[in-house]
GROMACS .gro file of C-alpha atoms in nm:
model
  325
    1GLN     CA    1  -1.507  -1.622  -0.338
    2ILE     CA    2  -1.243  -1.393  -0.485
    3VAL     CA    3  -1.379  -1.201  -0.784
    4ALA     CA    4  -1.079  -0.975  -0.854
    5THR     CA    5  -0.730  -0.940  -0.711
    6GLY     CA    6  -0.455  -0.690  -0.779
    7ILE     CA    7  -0.087  -0.782  -0.798
    8CYS     CA    8   0.121  -0.585  -0.548
    9ARG     CA    9   0.498  -0.557  -0.525
   10SER     CA   10   0.477  -0.700  -0.172
   11ASP     CA   11   0.360  -1.032  -0.322
   12ASP     CA   12   0.670  -1.026  -0.542
   13HIS     CA   13   0.891  -0.944  -0.242
   14VAL     CA   14   0.794  -1.286  -0.101
   15VAL     CA   15   0.896  -1.456  -0.428
   16THR     CA   16   1.236  -1.280  -0.428
   17GLY     CA   17   1.298  -1.330  -0.056
   18GLY     CA   18   1.265  -0.962   0.038
   19LEU     CA   19   0.962  -1.032   0.258
   20VAL     CA   20   0.987  -1.342   0.475
   21THR     CA   21   0.686  -1.568   0.534
   22ALA     CA   22   0.624  -1.940   0.571
   23PHE     CA   23   0.622  -2.162   0.260
   24PRO     CA   24   0.444  -2.316   0.074
   25VAL     CA   25   0.205  -2.020   0.062
   26ILE     CA   26  -0.088  -1.879  -0.136
   27LEU     CA   27   0.002  -1.513  -0.196
   28GLY     CA   28  -0.223  -1.216  -0.277
   29HIS     CA   29  -0.370  -0.955  -0.043
   30GLU     CA   30  -0.542  -0.686  -0.255
   31ALA     CA   31  -0.882  -0.815  -0.354
   32ALA     CA   32  -1.260  -0.803  -0.348
   33GLY     CA   33  -1.513  -1.082  -0.349
   34VAL     CA   34  -1.843  -1.225  -0.231
   35VAL     CA   35  -1.899  -1.414   0.094
   36GLU     CA   36  -1.984  -1.778   0.031
   37SER     CA   37  -2.042  -1.891   0.389
   38VAL     CA   38  -1.966  -1.785   0.748
   39GLY     CA   39  -1.844  -1.976   1.050
   40GLN     CA   40  -2.006  -2.009   1.389
   41GLY     CA   41  -2.030  -1.683   1.584
   42VAL     CA   42  -1.971  -1.452   1.288
   43THR     CA   43  -2.218  -1.162   1.311
   44SER     CA   44  -2.089  -0.868   1.102
   45ILE     CA   45  -2.082  -1.052   0.768
   46GLN     CA   46  -2.329  -1.282   0.597
   47PRO     CA   47  -2.338  -1.491   0.278
   48GLY     CA   48  -2.388  -1.278  -0.033
   49ASP     CA   49  -2.210  -0.971   0.112
   50LYS     CA   50  -1.960  -0.799  -0.114
   51VAL     CA   51  -1.638  -0.765   0.083
   52ILE     CA   52  -1.271  -0.665   0.079
   53PRO     CA   53  -1.024  -0.882   0.276
   54LEU     CA   54  -0.801  -0.681   0.514
   55PHE     CA   55  -0.431  -0.763   0.548
   56VAL     CA   56  -0.433  -0.526   0.847
   57PRO     CA   57  -0.721  -0.661   1.058
   58GLN     CA   58  -0.918  -0.460   1.314
   59CYS     CA   59  -1.008  -0.666   1.620
   60GLY     CA   60  -1.134  -0.361   1.811
   61GLU     CA   61  -0.980  -0.482   2.137
   62CYS     CA   62  -0.598  -0.446   2.124
   63SER     CA   63  -0.408  -0.129   2.220
   64SER     CA   64  -0.362  -0.015   1.857
   65CYS     CA   65  -0.731  -0.068   1.777
   66LEU     CA   66  -0.836   0.119   2.092
   67SER     CA   67  -0.595   0.410   2.030
   68THR     CA   68  -0.687   0.700   1.802
   69LYS     CA   69  -0.321   0.710   1.696
   70GLY     CA   70  -0.273   0.357   1.568
   71ASN     CA   71  -0.407   0.113   1.311
   72LEU     CA   72  -0.174  -0.190   1.320
   73CYS     CA   73  -0.397  -0.439   1.502
   74SER     CA   74  -0.204  -0.691   1.712
   75LYS     CA   75  -0.382  -0.972   1.523
   76ASN     CA   76  -0.184  -0.887   1.206
   77ASP     CA   77   0.061  -1.137   1.054
   78ILE     CA   78   0.282  -0.885   0.875
   79GLY     CA   79   0.585  -0.885   1.102
   80PHE     CA   80   0.553  -1.248   1.211
   81GLY     CA   81   0.495  -1.436   0.887
   82THR     CA   82   0.338  -1.737   1.061
   83GLY     CA   83   0.112  -1.796   0.760
   84LEU     CA   84  -0.166  -1.919   0.987
   85MET     CA   85  -0.516  -1.813   1.094
   86PRO     CA   86  -0.542  -1.644   1.437
   87ASP     CA   87  -0.626  -1.981   1.595
   88GLY     CA   88  -0.294  -2.124   1.474
   89THR     CA   89  -0.437  -2.338   1.193
   90THR     CA   90  -0.429  -2.323   0.815
   91ARG     CA   91  -0.743  -2.377   0.605
   92PHE     CA   92  -0.558  -2.459   0.283
   93THR     CA   93  -0.433  -2.801   0.180
   94CYS     CA   94  -0.298  -2.945  -0.143
   95LYS     CA   95  -0.276  -3.324  -0.192
   96GLY     CA   96  -0.315  -3.363   0.183
   97LYS     CA   97  -0.035  -3.120   0.275
   98ALA     CA   98  -0.080  -2.790   0.457
   99ILE     CA   99  -0.041  -2.464   0.261
  100HIS     CA  100   0.017  -2.135   0.445
  101HIS     CA  101  -0.195  -1.821   0.436
  102PHE     CA  102  -0.040  -1.485   0.341
  103ILE     CA  103  -0.089  -1.194   0.586
  104GLY     CA  104  -0.432  -1.322   0.680
  105THR     CA  105  -0.579  -1.288   0.331
  106SER     CA  106  -0.440  -1.514   0.049
  107THR     CA  107  -0.629  -1.382  -0.254
  108PHE     CA  108  -0.454  -1.562  -0.543
  109THR     CA  109  -0.716  -1.835  -0.522
  110GLU     CA  110  -1.079  -1.881  -0.620
  111TYR     CA  111  -1.180  -1.920  -0.255
  112THR     CA  112  -1.010  -1.806   0.063
  113VAL     CA  113  -1.085  -1.811   0.436
  114VAL     CA  114  -1.035  -1.498   0.646
  115HIS     CA  115  -1.102  -1.407   1.007
  116GLU     CA  116  -1.405  -1.187   1.077
  117SER     CA  117  -1.172  -0.908   1.194
  118ALA     CA  118  -0.994  -0.922   0.856
  119VAL     CA  119  -1.282  -0.850   0.618
  120ALA     CA  120  -1.495  -0.543   0.548
  121LYS     CA  121  -1.845  -0.537   0.402
  122ILE     CA  122  -1.874  -0.281   0.121
  123ASP     CA  123  -2.142  -0.120  -0.098
  124SER     CA  124  -2.312  -0.398  -0.297
  125ALA     CA  125  -2.313  -0.176  -0.608
  126ALA     CA  126  -1.933  -0.131  -0.609
  127PRO     CA  127  -1.745  -0.274  -0.911
  128LEU     CA  128  -1.522  -0.538  -0.750
  129GLU     CA  129  -1.265  -0.533  -1.031
  130LYS     CA  130  -1.192  -0.168  -0.942
  131VAL     CA  131  -1.244  -0.142  -0.566
  132CYS     CA  132  -1.015  -0.439  -0.503
  133LEU     CA  133  -0.742  -0.169  -0.512
  134VAL     CA  134  -0.887  -0.024  -0.190
  135GLY     CA  135  -0.766  -0.349  -0.029
  136CYS     CA  136  -0.404  -0.228  -0.049
  137GLY     CA  137  -0.247  -0.008  -0.316
  138PHE     CA  138  -0.481   0.289  -0.330
  139SER     CA  139  -0.555   0.307   0.043
  140THR     CA  140  -0.189   0.263   0.137
  141GLY     CA  141  -0.069   0.551  -0.081
  142TYR     CA  142  -0.361   0.791  -0.045
  143GLY     CA  143  -0.371   0.742   0.332
  144ALA     CA  144   0.004   0.796   0.369
  145ALA     CA  145  -0.054   1.152   0.243
  146VAL     CA  146  -0.388   1.248   0.398
  147GLN     CA  147  -0.381   1.034   0.712
  148THR     CA  148  -0.020   0.965   0.818
  149ALA     CA  149   0.161   1.277   0.692
  150LYS     CA  150  -0.148   1.499   0.710
  151VAL     CA  151  -0.022   1.702   0.414
  152GLU     CA  152  -0.136   2.066   0.439
  153PRO     CA  153  -0.264   2.301   0.167
  154GLY     CA  154   0.018   2.491  -0.004
  155SER     CA  155   0.291   2.247   0.099
  156THR     CA  156   0.558   2.086  -0.120
  157CYS     CA  157   0.581   1.708  -0.150
  158ALA     CA  158   0.816   1.456  -0.312
  159ILE     CA  159   0.715   1.099  -0.394
  160PHE     CA  160   0.985   0.839  -0.465
  161GLY     CA  161   0.846   0.558  -0.678
  162LEU     CA  162   0.548   0.585  -0.911
  163GLY     CA  163   0.390   0.242  -0.905
  164GLY     CA  164   0.026   0.206  -0.803
  165VAL     CA  165   0.100   0.305  -0.443
  166GLY     CA  166   0.320   0.602  -0.537
  167LEU     CA  167   0.056   0.734  -0.778
  168SER     CA  168  -0.199   0.701  -0.498
  169VAL     CA  169   0.029   0.917  -0.279
  170VAL     CA  170   0.029   1.176  -0.561
  171MET     CA  171  -0.353   1.169  -0.556
  172GLY     CA  172  -0.353   1.210  -0.176
  173CYS     CA  173  -0.115   1.506  -0.189
  174LYS     CA  174  -0.331   1.670  -0.453
  175ALA     CA  175  -0.650   1.606  -0.255
  176ALA     CA  176  -0.482   1.761   0.050
  177GLY     CA  177  -0.408   2.078  -0.148
  178ALA     CA  178  -0.028   2.053  -0.188
  179SER     CA  179   0.097   2.330  -0.420
  180ARG     CA  180   0.398   2.141  -0.551
  181ILE     CA  181   0.409   1.764  -0.601
  182ILE     CA  182   0.742   1.632  -0.728
  183ALA     CA  183   0.724   1.276  -0.865
  184VAL     CA  184   1.053   1.083  -0.875
  185ASP     CA  185   1.115   0.758  -1.066
  186ILE     CA  186   1.394   0.604  -1.276
  187ASN     CA  187   1.128   0.501  -1.532
  188SER     CA  188   1.020   0.813  -1.724
  189ASP     CA  189   0.729   0.619  -1.878
  190LYS     CA  190   0.551   0.673  -1.544
  191PHE     CA  191   0.554   1.054  -1.569
  192ALA     CA  192   0.251   1.110  -1.796
  193LYS     CA  193   0.021   0.930  -1.554
  194ALA     CA  194   0.176   1.103  -1.252
  195LYS     CA  195   0.101   1.441  -1.411
  196GLU     CA  196  -0.252   1.331  -1.500
  197LEU     CA  197  -0.309   1.250  -1.130
  198GLY     CA  198  -0.165   1.575  -0.994
  199ALA     CA  199   0.217   1.581  -1.008
  200THR     CA  200   0.352   1.929  -1.089
  201ASP     CA  201   0.712   1.818  -1.157
  202CYS     CA  202   0.869   1.486  -1.259
  203VAL     CA  203   1.232   1.398  -1.192
  204ASN     CA  204   1.434   1.103  -1.322
  205PRO     CA  205   1.746   1.058  -1.104
  206LYS     CA  206   1.925   0.905  -1.404
  207ASP     CA  207   1.916   1.249  -1.575
  208PHE     CA  208   2.148   1.399  -1.312
  209LYS     CA  209   2.507   1.348  -1.208
  210LYS     CA  210   2.433   1.438  -0.844
  211PRO     CA  211   2.221   1.262  -0.581
  212VAL     CA  212   1.849   1.320  -0.631
  213HIS     CA  213   1.802   1.478  -0.287
  214GLU     CA  214   2.043   1.754  -0.391
  215VAL     CA  215   1.836   1.809  -0.705
  216LEU     CA  216   1.518   1.843  -0.494
  217ILE     CA  217   1.682   2.089  -0.255
  218GLU     CA  218   1.789   2.302  -0.553
  219MET     CA  219   1.436   2.285  -0.699
  220THR     CA  220   1.268   2.388  -0.372
  221GLY     CA  221   1.531   2.606  -0.205
  222CYS     CA  222   1.532   2.420   0.126
  223GLY     CA  223   1.391   2.074   0.066
  224VAL     CA  224   1.031   1.953   0.060
  225ASP     CA  225   0.780   1.967   0.346
  226TYR     CA  226   0.680   1.604   0.296
  227SER     CA  227   0.859   1.315   0.128
  228PHE     CA  228   0.725   0.966   0.067
  229GLU     CA  229   0.943   0.659   0.010
  230VAL     CA  230   0.731   0.418  -0.190
  231ILE     CA  231   0.995   0.178  -0.322
  232GLY     CA  232   1.126  -0.009  -0.021
  233CYS     CA  233   1.474   0.136  -0.085
  234THR     CA  234   1.669   0.301   0.193
  235GLU     CA  235   1.888   0.578   0.051
  236THR     CA  236   1.686   0.891  -0.020
  237MET     CA  237   1.446   0.901   0.274
  238THR     CA  238   1.561   1.167   0.510
  239ALA     CA  239   1.785   1.384   0.300
  240ALA     CA  240   1.514   1.523   0.069
  241CYS     CA  241   1.319   1.681   0.354
  242GLN     CA  242   1.332   2.032   0.491
  243TYR     CA  243   1.599   2.011   0.762
  244ASN     CA  244   1.389   2.148   1.048
  245TYR     CA  245   1.022   2.065   0.999
  246GLY     CA  246   1.025   1.818   0.708
  247VAL     CA  247   0.829   1.495   0.743
  248SER     CA  248   0.945   1.177   0.568
  249VAL     CA  249   0.709   0.879   0.547
  250ILE     CA  250   0.819   0.521   0.470
  251VAL     CA  251   0.538   0.363   0.267
  252GLY     CA  252   0.715   0.087   0.073
  253VAL     CA  253   0.780  -0.244   0.252
  254PRO     CA  254   1.149  -0.236   0.352
  255PRO     CA  255   1.342  -0.541   0.225
  256ALA     CA  256   1.437  -0.796   0.491
  257ALA     CA  257   1.788  -0.784   0.637
  258GLN     CA  258   1.857  -0.429   0.515
  259GLN     CA  259   1.968  -0.181   0.778
  260ILE     CA  260   1.957   0.197   0.761
  261THR     CA  261   2.253   0.403   0.879
  262PHE     CA  262   2.204   0.777   0.913
  263ASP     CA  263   2.348   1.083   1.080
  264PRO     CA  264   2.143   1.153   1.399
  265MET     CA  265   2.171   1.525   1.317
  266LEU     CA  266   1.907   1.459   1.048
  267LEU     CA  267   1.652   1.404   1.326
  268PHE     CA  268   1.804   1.626   1.595
  269THR     CA  269   1.738   1.932   1.379
  270GLY     CA  270   1.365   1.864   1.391
  271ARG     CA  271   1.275   1.639   1.101
  272THR     CA  272   1.011   1.374   1.156
  273TRP     CA  273   1.059   1.025   1.018
  274LYS     CA  274   0.766   0.790   1.029
  275GLY     CA  275   0.619   0.474   0.885
  276SER     CA  276   0.272   0.414   0.747
  277VAL     CA  277   0.103   0.074   0.728
  278PHE     CA  278  -0.209   0.057   0.508
  279GLY     CA  279  -0.215   0.437   0.496
  280GLY     CA  280  -0.285   0.465   0.867
  281TRP     CA  281  -0.649   0.364   0.814
  282LYS     CA  282  -0.836   0.157   1.070
  283SER     CA  283  -0.927  -0.107   0.817
  284LYS     CA  284  -1.272  -0.238   0.906
  285ASP     CA  285  -1.400   0.115   0.974
  286SER     CA  286  -1.233   0.291   0.683
  287VAL     CA  287  -1.250   0.054   0.384
  288PRO     CA  288  -1.631   0.075   0.347
  289LYS     CA  289  -1.606   0.458   0.366
  290LEU     CA  290  -1.331   0.468   0.104
  291VAL     CA  291  -1.543   0.251  -0.127
  292SER     CA  292  -1.837   0.490  -0.070
  293ASP     CA  293  -1.610   0.785  -0.154
  294TYR     CA  294  -1.510   0.610  -0.475
  295MET     CA  295  -1.877   0.557  -0.562
  296LYS     CA  296  -1.932   0.931  -0.502
  297LYS     CA  297  -1.643   1.001  -0.745
  298LYS     CA  298  -1.426   1.165  -0.477
  299PHE     CA  299  -1.125   0.988  -0.631
  300VAL     CA  300  -1.050   0.774  -0.938
  301LEU     CA  301  -0.911   0.421  -0.959
  302ASP     CA  302  -0.911   0.357  -1.335
  303PRO     CA  303  -0.568   0.518  -1.399
  304LEU     CA  304  -0.414   0.270  -1.152
  305ILE     CA  305  -0.533  -0.028  -1.358
  306THR     CA  306  -0.290  -0.096  -1.645
  307HIS     CA  307  -0.398  -0.446  -1.747
  308THR     CA  308  -0.687  -0.682  -1.677
  309LEU     CA  309  -0.596  -1.047  -1.718
  310PRO     CA  310  -0.774  -1.377  -1.660
  311PHE     CA  311  -0.654  -1.557  -1.349
  312THR     CA  312  -0.467  -1.820  -1.553
  313LYS     CA  313  -0.231  -1.545  -1.675
  314ILE     CA  314  -0.122  -1.433  -1.328
  315ASN     CA  315   0.244  -1.508  -1.405
  316GLU     CA  316   0.223  -1.274  -1.705
  317GLY     CA  317   0.092  -1.013  -1.460
  318PHE     CA  318   0.404  -1.059  -1.247
  319ASP     CA  319   0.622  -1.024  -1.558
  320LEU     CA  320   0.450  -0.693  -1.635
  321LEU     CA  321   0.508  -0.577  -1.277
  322ARG     CA  322   0.877  -0.667  -1.288
  323THR     CA  323   0.936  -0.488  -1.618
  324GLY     CA  324   0.773  -0.169  -1.489
  325LYS     CA  325   0.471  -0.193  -1.717
   0.00000   0.00000   0.00000
């Protein structure tokens, strides 16, 4: 049973065609709930457990699960968009017709069915309406900084895009001890919260006549040590980074059918360009620990929650997302 679900831009990407998956589909992937029942052979979860569904599963057997370097379990449905359970079936129907699952989770529903590898048991005292954000937005952003980029104390960082995920990157950079955290967004209304969560500078590209990466190089002297692309837009990625040892991390889901063209010299000179799925966390292992850290007040989630709506007003939630509120 889904108790609370966040709305993520990736859900909207499906609606607009930016992220391709099978239709008709029940969207939603950032949630928390209570287990109603379990199927035959399920041992790690039992009815009554408080859980978070995992859009990046952890089977524990594939090469990514077995490697210390990876976290994108081969049982994921992100790149494939089959909209089915691992056994090739769907568990949703409407008026006798099959409805597809969304990246193994489908949380915009009162009840969902997930595979055992795609759900994590969490602290029973955790407030589900807050820790649902650990199911995607918070973990994705925070982990991109502390886990994927491994931001070091004293470093300079730039974050492009200050939605829930981008603000979580800001929190991760601060937690990692970055000395300068430059938050970039075309919506200046986002700046107060970015500063509250640790940003030292805020930049609106619309305030300048030159490209924003040139502005950042002027601000820092040589570019930032770490940059984070949290929009799913392809222009600014590499250029904002220090030309020799800068690290640029793609955190936002890139829109389908867009290609990136870049000068190979950007990488030849030593920059690192990398992607980060779900913040690099091994989901089943890490989600319960992140929830425990939240319970120990090691990070906050409240500033990431702008509105709380009843489920019947989900379309109003999407309107708020699209208008940047």
